[in-house]
Tab-separated table of C-alpha atoms in Angstrom:
chain	number	residue	atom	x	y	z
F	1	MET	CA	66.681	-0.033	53.824
F	2	ARG	CA	69.474	0.018	51.606
F	3	PRO	CA	69.281	-2.124	49.536
F	4	THR	CA	65.295	-1.499	50.227
F	5	GLU	CA	64.465	-5.197	49.784
F	6	CYS	CA	67.548	-6.688	51.673
F	7	VAL	CA	65.271	-8.621	54.444
F	8	ARG	CA	63.268	-10.340	51.064
F	9	ARG	CA	66.572	-11.164	49.392
F	10	ALA	CA	68.520	-12.411	52.470
F	11	MET	CA	64.980	-14.907	53.304
F	12	TYR	CA	65.273	-15.903	49.453
F	13	VAL	CA	69.093	-16.622	49.637
F	14	LEU	CA	68.704	-18.777	52.848
F	15	LEU	CA	65.545	-20.455	51.757
F	16	ILE	CA	67.885	-21.804	48.693
F	17	GLY	CA	70.349	-23.518	51.252
F	18	ALA	CA	67.320	-24.738	53.372
F	19	THR	CA	65.133	-26.306	50.311
F	20	ALA	CA	68.067	-28.673	49.779
F	21	LEU	CA	68.539	-29.308	53.504
F	22	GLY	CA	65.029	-29.363	53.961
F	23	ALA	CA	63.763	-31.740	51.329
F	24	GLY	CA	60.737	-34.144	52.320
F	25	CYS	CA	60.003	-32.407	55.690
F	26	ALA	CA	56.242	-31.442	56.208
F	27	GLY	CA	55.541	-28.326	57.117
F	28	PRO	CA	52.397	-26.706	58.848
F	29	PRO	CA	49.193	-28.585	58.046
F	30	ARG	CA	46.524	-26.420	55.590
F	31	ARG	CA	43.097	-26.846	54.558
F	32	PRO	CA	42.715	-27.462	50.780
F	33	ALA	CA	43.478	-24.617	48.048
F	34	VAL	CA	40.373	-23.782	46.195
F	35	PRO	CA	40.360	-25.971	42.860
F	36	ALA	CA	41.662	-24.599	39.482
F	37	GLY	CA	38.771	-23.139	37.923
F	38	LEU	CA	36.561	-22.036	41.049
F	39	GLN	CA	38.908	-19.469	42.371
F	40	GLU	CA	36.470	-16.799	41.157
F	41	ARG	CA	33.660	-17.764	42.992
F	42	ALA	CA	35.628	-18.012	46.320
F	43	VAL	CA	33.989	-15.857	49.068
F	44	VAL	CA	35.239	-15.118	52.374
F	45	PRO	CA	32.434	-16.185	54.741
F	46	GLY	CA	30.093	-13.709	55.569
F	47	PHE	CA	31.136	-11.505	53.132
F	48	GLY	CA	30.076	-10.892	49.499
F	49	PRO	CA	32.303	-10.642	46.261
F	50	GLU	CA	32.510	-6.719	46.135
F	51	ILE	CA	35.061	-6.830	48.923
F	52	ARG	CA	37.945	-8.351	46.729
F	53	THR	CA	38.630	-8.901	43.160
F	54	TYR	CA	41.924	-10.643	41.529
F	55	VAL	CA	44.166	-7.928	39.303
F	56	THR	CA	42.587	-9.651	35.956
F	57	PRO	CA	40.005	-10.000	35.521
F	58	VAL	CA	38.190	-7.528	37.859
F	59	ASN	CA	34.982	-9.053	39.134
F	60	GLU	CA	31.595	-6.861	38.439
F	61	ALA	CA	30.540	-7.322	42.131
F	62	PHE	CA	33.918	-5.106	42.457
F	63	LEU	CA	33.040	-3.004	40.019
F	64	ALA	CA	29.575	-2.226	40.776
F	65	GLU	CA	30.916	-1.286	44.552
F	66	LEU	CA	33.227	1.258	42.855
F	67	ARG	CA	30.572	2.508	41.070
F	68	ALA	CA	28.428	3.030	43.671
F	69	ALA	CA	31.443	4.629	45.708
F	70	THR	CA	31.159	7.824	43.233
F	71	MET	CA	27.530	7.783	43.540
F	72	ARG	CA	27.506	8.134	47.224
F	73	GLU	CA	30.231	10.830	46.870
F	74	ALA	CA	27.819	12.706	44.489
F	75	GLU	CA	25.031	12.333	46.890
F	76	ALA	CA	27.525	14.123	49.782
F	77	TRP	CA	28.865	16.510	47.662
F	78	ALA	CA	25.126	17.614	46.469
F	79	ALA	CA	23.887	17.664	50.037
F	80	ALA	CA	26.866	19.779	51.189
F	81	GLY	CA	25.444	22.309	49.391
F	82	HIS	CA	28.206	22.195	46.209
F	83	ALA	CA	26.894	22.688	42.408
F	84	GLY	CA	28.448	21.576	39.348
F	85	PRO	CA	30.952	18.956	38.708
F	86	LEU	CA	32.789	16.685	41.398
F	87	PRO	CA	36.249	17.878	42.838
F	88	ARG	CA	39.470	16.578	41.477
F	89	ALA	CA	39.652	13.058	42.414
F	90	GLU	CA	43.274	12.605	44.585
F	91	PHE	CA	44.826	9.179	44.332
F	92	LEU	CA	47.860	8.319	46.562
F	93	ALA	CA	49.628	4.784	45.596
F	94	ILE	CA	52.427	3.644	48.308
F	95	SER	CA	54.608	0.977	47.449
F	96	GLY	CA	56.713	-1.725	49.622
F	97	GLY	CA	60.225	-1.344	50.894
F	98	GLY	CA	60.469	-2.517	54.694
F	99	GLN	CA	61.671	0.017	56.852
F	100	ASN	CA	62.094	2.344	53.354
F	101	GLY	CA	58.485	3.204	54.332
F	102	ALA	CA	60.046	5.752	56.774
F	103	PHE	CA	60.284	7.825	53.408
F	104	THR	CA	56.557	7.759	52.837
F	105	ALA	CA	55.931	8.409	56.702
F	106	GLY	CA	58.009	11.618	56.190
F	107	LEU	CA	56.464	12.638	53.417
F	108	LEU	CA	53.153	12.241	54.483
F	109	ASN	CA	54.006	14.575	57.716
F	110	GLY	CA	55.955	17.158	55.875
F	111	TRP	CA	52.976	17.607	53.280
F	112	THR	CA	50.840	18.003	55.953
F	113	ASP	CA	53.023	21.042	57.498
F	114	SER	CA	53.571	22.484	53.732
F	115	GLY	CA	49.597	22.856	54.150
F	116	THR	CA	48.929	21.590	50.812
F	117	ARG	CA	48.108	17.777	51.619
F	118	PRO	CA	44.899	16.721	49.805
F	119	GLU	CA	42.058	14.709	50.867
F	120	PHE	CA	42.603	11.364	48.896
F	121	LYS	CA	39.672	9.898	47.002
F	122	VAL	CA	41.293	6.602	47.035
F	123	VAL	CA	44.651	5.122	49.045
F	124	THR	CA	46.307	2.201	47.463
F	125	GLY	CA	48.824	0.385	49.158
F	126	ILE	CA	51.024	-2.693	49.269
F	127	SER	CA	53.414	-4.506	52.035
F	128	THR	CA	54.885	-1.724	54.253
F	129	GLY	CA	52.771	0.701	51.909
F	130	ALA	CA	49.571	-1.632	53.067
F	131	LEU	CA	50.514	-0.808	56.509
F	132	ILE	CA	50.866	2.947	56.045
F	133	ALA	CA	47.586	2.999	53.796
F	134	PRO	CA	45.184	3.039	56.624
F	135	PHE	CA	46.692	6.174	58.424
F	136	ALA	CA	47.439	7.737	55.122
F	137	PHE	CA	43.683	7.323	53.766
F	138	LEU	CA	42.282	8.792	57.737
F	139	GLY	CA	44.682	12.229	57.180
F	140	SER	CA	46.596	14.205	58.993
F	141	SER	CA	45.426	13.032	62.389
F	142	HIS	CA	47.372	10.043	62.365
F	143	ASP	CA	50.821	11.411	61.128
F	144	ALA	CA	52.116	10.954	64.482
F	145	THR	CA	51.141	6.937	64.562
F	146	LEU	CA	53.349	7.017	61.040
F	147	ARG	CA	56.390	9.242	62.849
F	148	GLU	CA	56.508	6.729	65.654
F	149	ALA	CA	56.330	3.130	63.986
F	150	TYR	CA	58.986	4.696	61.167
F	151	THR	CA	61.143	6.102	63.316
F	152	LYS	CA	61.106	3.911	66.587
F	153	THR	CA	60.465	0.279	65.111
F	154	ARG	CA	63.386	-1.898	65.815
F	155	THR	CA	63.992	-5.543	64.290
F	156	PRO	CA	62.472	-7.384	67.492
F	157	ASP	CA	59.697	-5.312	67.035
F	158	ILE	CA	58.711	-6.857	63.861
F	159	LEU	CA	60.038	-10.177	63.646
F	160	ILE	CA	61.809	-12.974	65.799
F	161	PRO	CA	64.118	-15.521	63.750
F	162	ARG	CA	63.605	-18.868	64.102
F	163	PRO	CA	66.252	-21.615	64.447
F	164	LEU	CA	67.629	-23.283	61.215
F	165	LEU	CA	65.775	-26.787	61.636
F	166	ALA	CA	62.708	-25.069	63.399
F	167	ALA	CA	62.695	-23.222	59.936
F	168	LEU	CA	62.712	-25.737	57.801
F	169	THR	CA	59.948	-27.813	59.391
F	170	SER	CA	57.607	-24.660	59.502
F	171	ASP	CA	56.470	-22.295	56.724
F	172	ALA	CA	58.900	-19.058	57.035
F	173	LEU	CA	62.421	-18.357	58.720
F	174	ALA	CA	61.278	-15.745	61.139
F	175	ASP	CA	57.770	-15.799	63.386
F	176	ASN	CA	56.255	-12.299	62.905
F	177	GLN	CA	54.050	-12.504	65.991
F	178	PRO	CA	55.481	-9.021	66.882
F	179	LEU	CA	54.198	-7.557	63.795
F	180	TRP	CA	50.580	-8.924	64.375
F	181	ARG	CA	50.921	-7.292	68.055
F	182	MET	CA	51.891	-4.256	66.597
F	183	VAL	CA	49.083	-4.303	63.821
F	184	GLU	CA	46.617	-5.549	66.702
F	185	ARG	CA	47.494	-2.462	68.618
F	186	GLN	CA	47.270	0.198	65.744
F	187	ILE	CA	44.254	-1.465	63.784
F	188	ASP	CA	41.516	-1.247	66.350
F	189	GLN	CA	37.758	-1.194	66.375
F	190	ARG	CA	37.578	2.611	66.543
F	191	LEU	CA	40.295	3.157	63.425
F	192	LEU	CA	38.133	0.735	61.809
F	193	ASP	CA	35.321	2.898	62.315
F	194	GLU	CA	36.894	5.794	61.257
F	195	ILE	CA	37.534	4.063	57.695
F	196	ALA	CA	33.976	3.009	57.449
F	197	ALA	CA	32.615	6.492	57.798
F	198	GLU	CA	34.690	7.624	54.717
F	199	TYR	CA	33.208	4.885	52.947
F	200	ALA	CA	29.953	6.932	53.335
F	201	LYS	CA	31.229	9.603	51.698
F	202	GLY	CA	32.694	7.639	48.690
F	203	ARG	CA	35.972	7.171	49.317
F	204	ILE	CA	38.027	3.891	48.735
F	205	LEU	CA	41.057	2.172	50.768
F	206	VAL	CA	42.354	-1.007	48.705
F	207	VAL	CA	45.307	-3.363	49.786
F	208	GLY	CA	47.066	-5.547	47.724
F	209	THR	CA	47.805	-9.113	48.556
F	210	THR	CA	49.178	-12.276	46.526
F	211	ASP	CA	47.157	-15.471	46.449
F	212	LEU	CA	49.969	-17.803	46.123
F	213	ASP	CA	47.958	-20.527	45.248
F	214	ALA	CA	46.560	-18.959	42.064
F	215	ARG	CA	49.566	-16.915	41.495
F	216	ARG	CA	47.551	-13.725	41.232
F	217	GLY	CA	47.379	-10.491	42.920
F	218	VAL	CA	44.079	-10.053	44.734
F	219	ILE	CA	42.846	-6.192	45.755
F	220	TRP	CA	40.877	-5.785	48.697
F	221	ASN	CA	38.539	-2.768	49.448
F	222	VAL	CA	39.325	-2.498	53.317
F	223	THR	CA	36.401	0.465	53.360
F	224	ALA	CA	33.653	-2.012	52.348
F	225	ILE	CA	34.962	-4.640	54.755
F	226	ALA	CA	35.055	-1.511	57.574
F	227	ALA	CA	31.389	-0.635	56.342
F	228	SER	CA	30.009	-3.933	56.450
F	229	ARG	CA	29.877	-3.968	60.467
F	230	HIS	CA	30.234	-7.931	60.449
F	231	PRO	CA	32.017	-9.119	63.455
F	232	GLN	CA	34.778	-10.815	61.870
F	233	ALA	CA	35.673	-7.195	59.844
F	234	LEU	CA	38.174	-6.013	62.210
F	235	PRO	CA	40.060	-9.838	62.100
F	236	LEU	CA	40.103	-9.900	58.382
F	237	VAL	CA	41.666	-6.348	57.639
F	238	ARG	CA	44.098	-7.095	60.240
F	239	LYS	CA	44.634	-10.377	58.445
F	240	ILE	CA	44.841	-8.319	54.725
F	241	LEU	CA	47.771	-6.023	56.109
F	242	VAL	CA	49.504	-8.695	57.734
F	243	ALA	CA	49.700	-10.893	54.516
F	244	SER	CA	50.285	-7.910	52.222
F	245	ALA	CA	53.723	-7.689	54.088
F	246	ALA	CA	54.397	-11.138	54.591
F	247	ILE	CA	57.584	-11.472	52.613
F	248	PRO	CA	57.521	-15.141	51.161
F	249	ALA	CA	59.378	-17.536	52.889
F	250	ALA	CA	60.765	-14.919	54.985
F	251	PHE	CA	57.317	-14.465	57.135
F	252	PRO	CA	54.523	-16.907	57.747
F	253	PRO	CA	51.601	-16.521	55.301
F	254	VAL	CA	48.495	-15.826	56.101
F	255	MET	CA	45.735	-18.391	55.776
F	256	ILE	CA	42.286	-16.915	54.794
F	257	ASP	CA	39.257	-19.357	55.022
F	258	VAL	CA	36.908	-19.100	51.825
F	259	GLU	CA	33.824	-21.072	50.469
F	260	VAL	CA	32.552	-21.938	46.993
F	261	ASP	CA	29.294	-23.203	46.660
F	262	GLY	CA	29.389	-24.302	50.688
F	263	ARG	CA	32.567	-26.073	50.321
F	264	SER	CA	35.391	-24.794	52.457
F	265	TYR	CA	38.758	-24.132	51.191
F	266	GLN	CA	41.745	-21.769	52.598
F	267	GLU	CA	43.838	-19.149	50.395
F	268	LEU	CA	47.556	-19.010	51.279
F	269	HIS	CA	48.217	-15.372	51.091
F	270	VAL	CA	51.388	-13.447	51.146
F	271	ASP	CA	53.347	-9.920	50.172
F	272	GLY	CA	51.855	-8.473	47.541
F	273	GLY	CA	54.865	-7.313	46.300
F	274	ALA	CA	55.259	-10.699	44.666
F	275	MET	CA	53.056	-9.374	42.023
F	276	ALA	CA	53.687	-5.728	42.026
F	277	GLN	CA	55.573	-3.429	44.311
F	278	LEU	CA	52.499	-0.441	44.158
F	279	PHE	CA	49.253	-0.377	41.723
F	280	LEU	CA	47.198	2.759	41.253
F	281	TYR	CA	43.968	0.448	40.190
F	282	PRO	CA	43.920	-2.858	37.637
F	283	PRO	CA	44.952	-1.585	34.165
F	284	SER	CA	41.698	-3.701	32.643
F	285	MET	CA	39.867	-1.075	34.428
F	286	LYS	CA	39.641	2.310	32.034
F	287	ILE	CA	38.346	4.791	34.195
F	288	LYS	CA	37.876	7.678	31.990
F	289	GLU	CA	35.536	5.059	30.295
F	290	LEU	CA	33.672	3.868	33.067
F	291	ALA	CA	33.353	7.429	34.623
F	292	ALA	CA	32.073	8.800	30.746
F	293	ALA	CA	29.327	5.668	30.752
F	294	ALA	CA	28.161	7.011	33.968
F	295	GLY	CA	28.119	10.489	32.910
F	296	ILE	CA	30.767	11.557	35.340
F	297	VAL	CA	33.159	14.583	34.474
F	298	ARG	CA	35.879	15.388	37.011
F	299	GLU	CA	39.754	15.511	37.034
F	300	ARG	CA	42.034	13.201	38.411
F	301	ARG	CA	45.569	13.463	39.870
F	302	ALA	CA	47.711	10.319	40.933
F	303	TYR	CA	50.217	10.828	43.529
F	304	VAL	CA	52.673	7.574	43.467
F	305	VAL	CA	55.484	6.742	46.050
F	306	ARG	CA	58.186	4.464	45.767
F	307	ASN	CA	59.715	3.641	48.808
F	308	ALA	CA	63.302	2.934	47.166
F	309	ARG	CA	65.842	4.631	45.141
F	310	LEU	CA	65.800	4.180	41.504
F	311	ASP	CA	69.394	4.876	40.391
F	312	PRO	CA	71.498	2.086	39.803
F	313	ASP	CA	73.645	1.073	42.937
F	314	TRP	CA	77.073	-0.416	41.712
F	315	ALA	CA	79.152	-2.744	43.448
F	316	GLN	CA	81.508	-5.603	42.764
F	317	THR	CA	80.029	-8.640	43.101
F	318	GLU	CA	82.070	-11.556	44.274
F	319	ARG	CA	82.419	-14.563	42.106
F	320	ARG	CA	80.811	-16.767	44.595
F	321	THR	CA	76.957	-18.358	44.936
F	322	LEU	CA	75.416	-16.365	47.420
F	323	PRO	CA	76.686	-13.130	46.322
F	324	ILE	CA	75.495	-13.473	42.905
F	325	ALA	CA	72.545	-14.717	43.867
F	326	VAL	CA	71.796	-11.740	46.213
F	327	ARG	CA	72.591	-9.513	43.624
F	328	ALA	CA	70.458	-10.922	40.714
F	329	ILE	CA	67.237	-10.960	43.458
F	330	ASP	CA	68.150	-7.491	44.243
F	331	SER	CA	68.391	-6.704	40.207
F	332	LEU	CA	65.168	-8.358	39.821
F	333	LEU	CA	63.221	-6.361	42.797
F	334	HIS	CA	64.707	-3.163	41.352
F	335	THR	CA	63.533	-3.700	37.552
F	336	GLN	CA	60.180	-4.951	38.903
F	337	GLY	CA	59.734	-1.594	40.983
F	338	ILE	CA	60.324	0.342	37.783
F	339	GLY	CA	58.360	-1.749	35.446
F	340	ASP	CA	55.266	-1.129	38.013
F	341	LEU	CA	55.936	2.595	37.487
F	342	TYR	CA	55.996	2.461	34.060
F	343	ARG	CA	52.876	0.717	34.026
F	344	THR	CA	51.082	2.941	36.261
F	345	TYR	CA	51.855	5.555	34.025
F	346	VAL	CA	50.775	4.059	30.757
F	347	ASN	CA	47.265	3.339	32.584
F	348	ALA	CA	47.236	7.060	33.906
F	349	GLN	CA	48.393	8.849	29.993
F	350	ARG	CA	45.608	6.397	29.010
F	351	ASP	CA	42.768	7.703	31.724
F	352	ASP	CA	43.959	11.328	31.431
F	353	VAL	CA	45.342	11.026	34.980
F	354	ASP	CA	47.709	13.429	36.042
F	355	TYR	CA	50.985	11.501	37.211
F	356	ASN	CA	53.078	12.566	40.017
F	357	LEU	CA	56.004	10.356	41.040
F	358	ALA	CA	57.919	10.523	44.466
F	359	PHE	CA	61.220	8.191	45.442
F	360	ILE	CA	64.216	8.086	47.563
F	361	PRO	CA	66.753	10.541	46.216
F	362	ALA	CA	70.281	9.074	44.964
F	363	THR	CA	71.711	11.574	47.382
F	364	PHE	CA	70.351	9.594	50.513
F	365	ARG	CA	73.443	7.164	51.238
F	366	VAL	CA	72.797	6.095	54.623
F	367	ARG	CA	73.074	2.312	55.035
F	368	PRO	CA	71.119	0.577	58.090
F	369	LYS	CA	72.396	-1.863	60.831
F	370	GLU	CA	69.691	-4.195	60.839
F	371	ALA	CA	66.406	-5.144	58.879
F	372	PHE	CA	64.728	-2.280	61.048
F	373	ASP	CA	67.011	0.854	61.912
F	374	PRO	CA	65.513	3.192	63.900
F	375	ALA	CA	68.537	5.677	63.306
F	376	TYR	CA	68.513	4.863	59.578
F	377	MET	CA	64.841	5.326	59.142
F	378	GLN	CA	65.132	8.364	61.246
F	379	ALA	CA	67.668	9.644	58.900
F	380	LEU	CA	65.068	8.570	55.880
F	381	PHE	CA	61.886	10.010	57.553
F	382	ASP	CA	63.899	13.316	57.831
F	383	VAL	CA	64.557	13.405	53.941
F	384	GLY	CA	61.012	12.708	52.943
F	385	TYR	CA	59.924	15.252	55.651
F	386	GLU	CA	61.834	18.080	54.293
F	387	LEU	CA	61.528	17.400	50.513
F	388	ALA	CA	57.645	17.539	51.243
F	389	ARG	CA	57.548	20.519	53.339
F	390	ASN	CA	59.541	22.503	51.136
F	391	GLY	CA	57.230	21.817	48.076
F	392	TYR	CA	58.160	17.855	47.013
F	393	PRO	CA	59.527	18.663	43.462
F	394	TRP	CA	57.292	15.366	41.879
F	395	GLN	CA	58.366	13.943	38.687
F	396	LYS	CA	55.887	13.864	35.757
F	397	THR	CA	57.433	10.479	34.237
F	398	PRO	CA	58.916	7.408	35.416
F	399	PRO	CA	62.918	7.409	35.317
F	400	GLY	CA	64.345	6.984	31.961
F	401	PHE	CA	61.074	7.985	30.033
F	402	GLU	CA	61.270	11.231	27.927
F	403	ALA	CA	57.523	12.557	27.117
F	404	ASP	CA	57.124	13.396	23.410
F	405	ALA	CA	56.824	16.958	23.317
F	406	ASN	CA	54.762	16.943	20.111
F	407	PRO	CA	51.876	14.547	20.795
C-alpha cells in the first residue's frame, strides 16, 4: 500500500465527518472498562498475569516468565550435548503496514532461499506484523502460507464497508468478519500446538495491541498462552491477532473480558500501531543487565523490518480540508514509524544488541488500486524476495542517523 497507511488515514478522515453527523448516536453496548488504578491488576479469566504486560511498567510475572524461558533454553541446549555459552539470540521485529506486509513475506521467503535465515529466539509483531509473526516464528515450513496471504488476498477478503448510517451507529466504518475468518483458518489448534512446542525450547513470540481505555500498549506472550493448553487459548490468540490489526474507527475493536478481584470488566483493544509501529522489547527492560544478573553471557542480534518506505514522499497538497487532513495524518504516521526505529536503536545500543534494519526501498514506486491489491502485493513481495535472496543490505542505523566514528 502506498502510502502504506492509506486505509488507516482514509478511515480517520471519514471519521471526522462521521463524528459530526453521528453525534449523540449510541454505539454497541459494552461491559464497564477496568477502573483507573485497577488496570494493572486485571487478568484474563483462566490465565495468569504472566501472559501479558503493559509496555510501562512491565509486570514482574511477565519478567519472571521471560527469565524462565532462558532457563528452558539453557536446559534444552545442555540436553542436546552442547557446552559453553548459549548461541547468539536472534530477534525479529515486524512492523505494521497493511498490505505492505508483502514486503516482509517476500523477505522471509527470499531469506530462506538464500540459506542464511536464522531461527529466531524472539519474534515480535504489530498489526500486519502480528499476522505475519506466528509464521515467521515457526520458520520456513510456513513460507508458502505467507506467500499466499500476501500475494492473493483482495480487499473483500479482509473487510466489508458498512453503509454510512450503519457506520455512524456502530463501532467502525467497515466489518472485518472476512479477516476473522482468515485468522480462524490460518491459526488453528495444530499451529498453536507448534507454537507451544517452541515454548519448551525457550523461544518467545509476542504481539502488541493497544488498550484504548487505558491508552497504553499491551504486549502478549503468545508462546505462554499456547503452552497453557487452556481451552480458551486458541480463541484468545485469535482475538489478540485480530485486535493488533484492528485499525481504530476502520475496523471494530476487539473486546477482551478481564477480571479484577473477581469482578468482571471489558477492555477495548485496537491496532497496536495506535501506540507504536513496531517494538523489540519494552524500553524499561534492560536485557543486558537482566542477563548479567542471571549469569547469562551471549551475543544478541536484532532484525527490524519496517513495512514502509522511509524517504519523504513529495506531493502537492490541495488547499481543502480533507486533502490537508489526509496529508497531516500520513505525515504523523510516517514520523511515528521513524521514531520507533530510533527508539529500538537506542535500546539495542544500550544492551549491546547488533542492530539491523530493513525497509521498502525508495525505488519501489508501484501504486495500489485498492486497499489490498494482489498485483501491488506481488510486486512488493518480489522486491523483498530478491533483496533477501541476494543477501539483504541490512542498514546498521535508523535513517538520517550517523554513528559516532570515535565512541
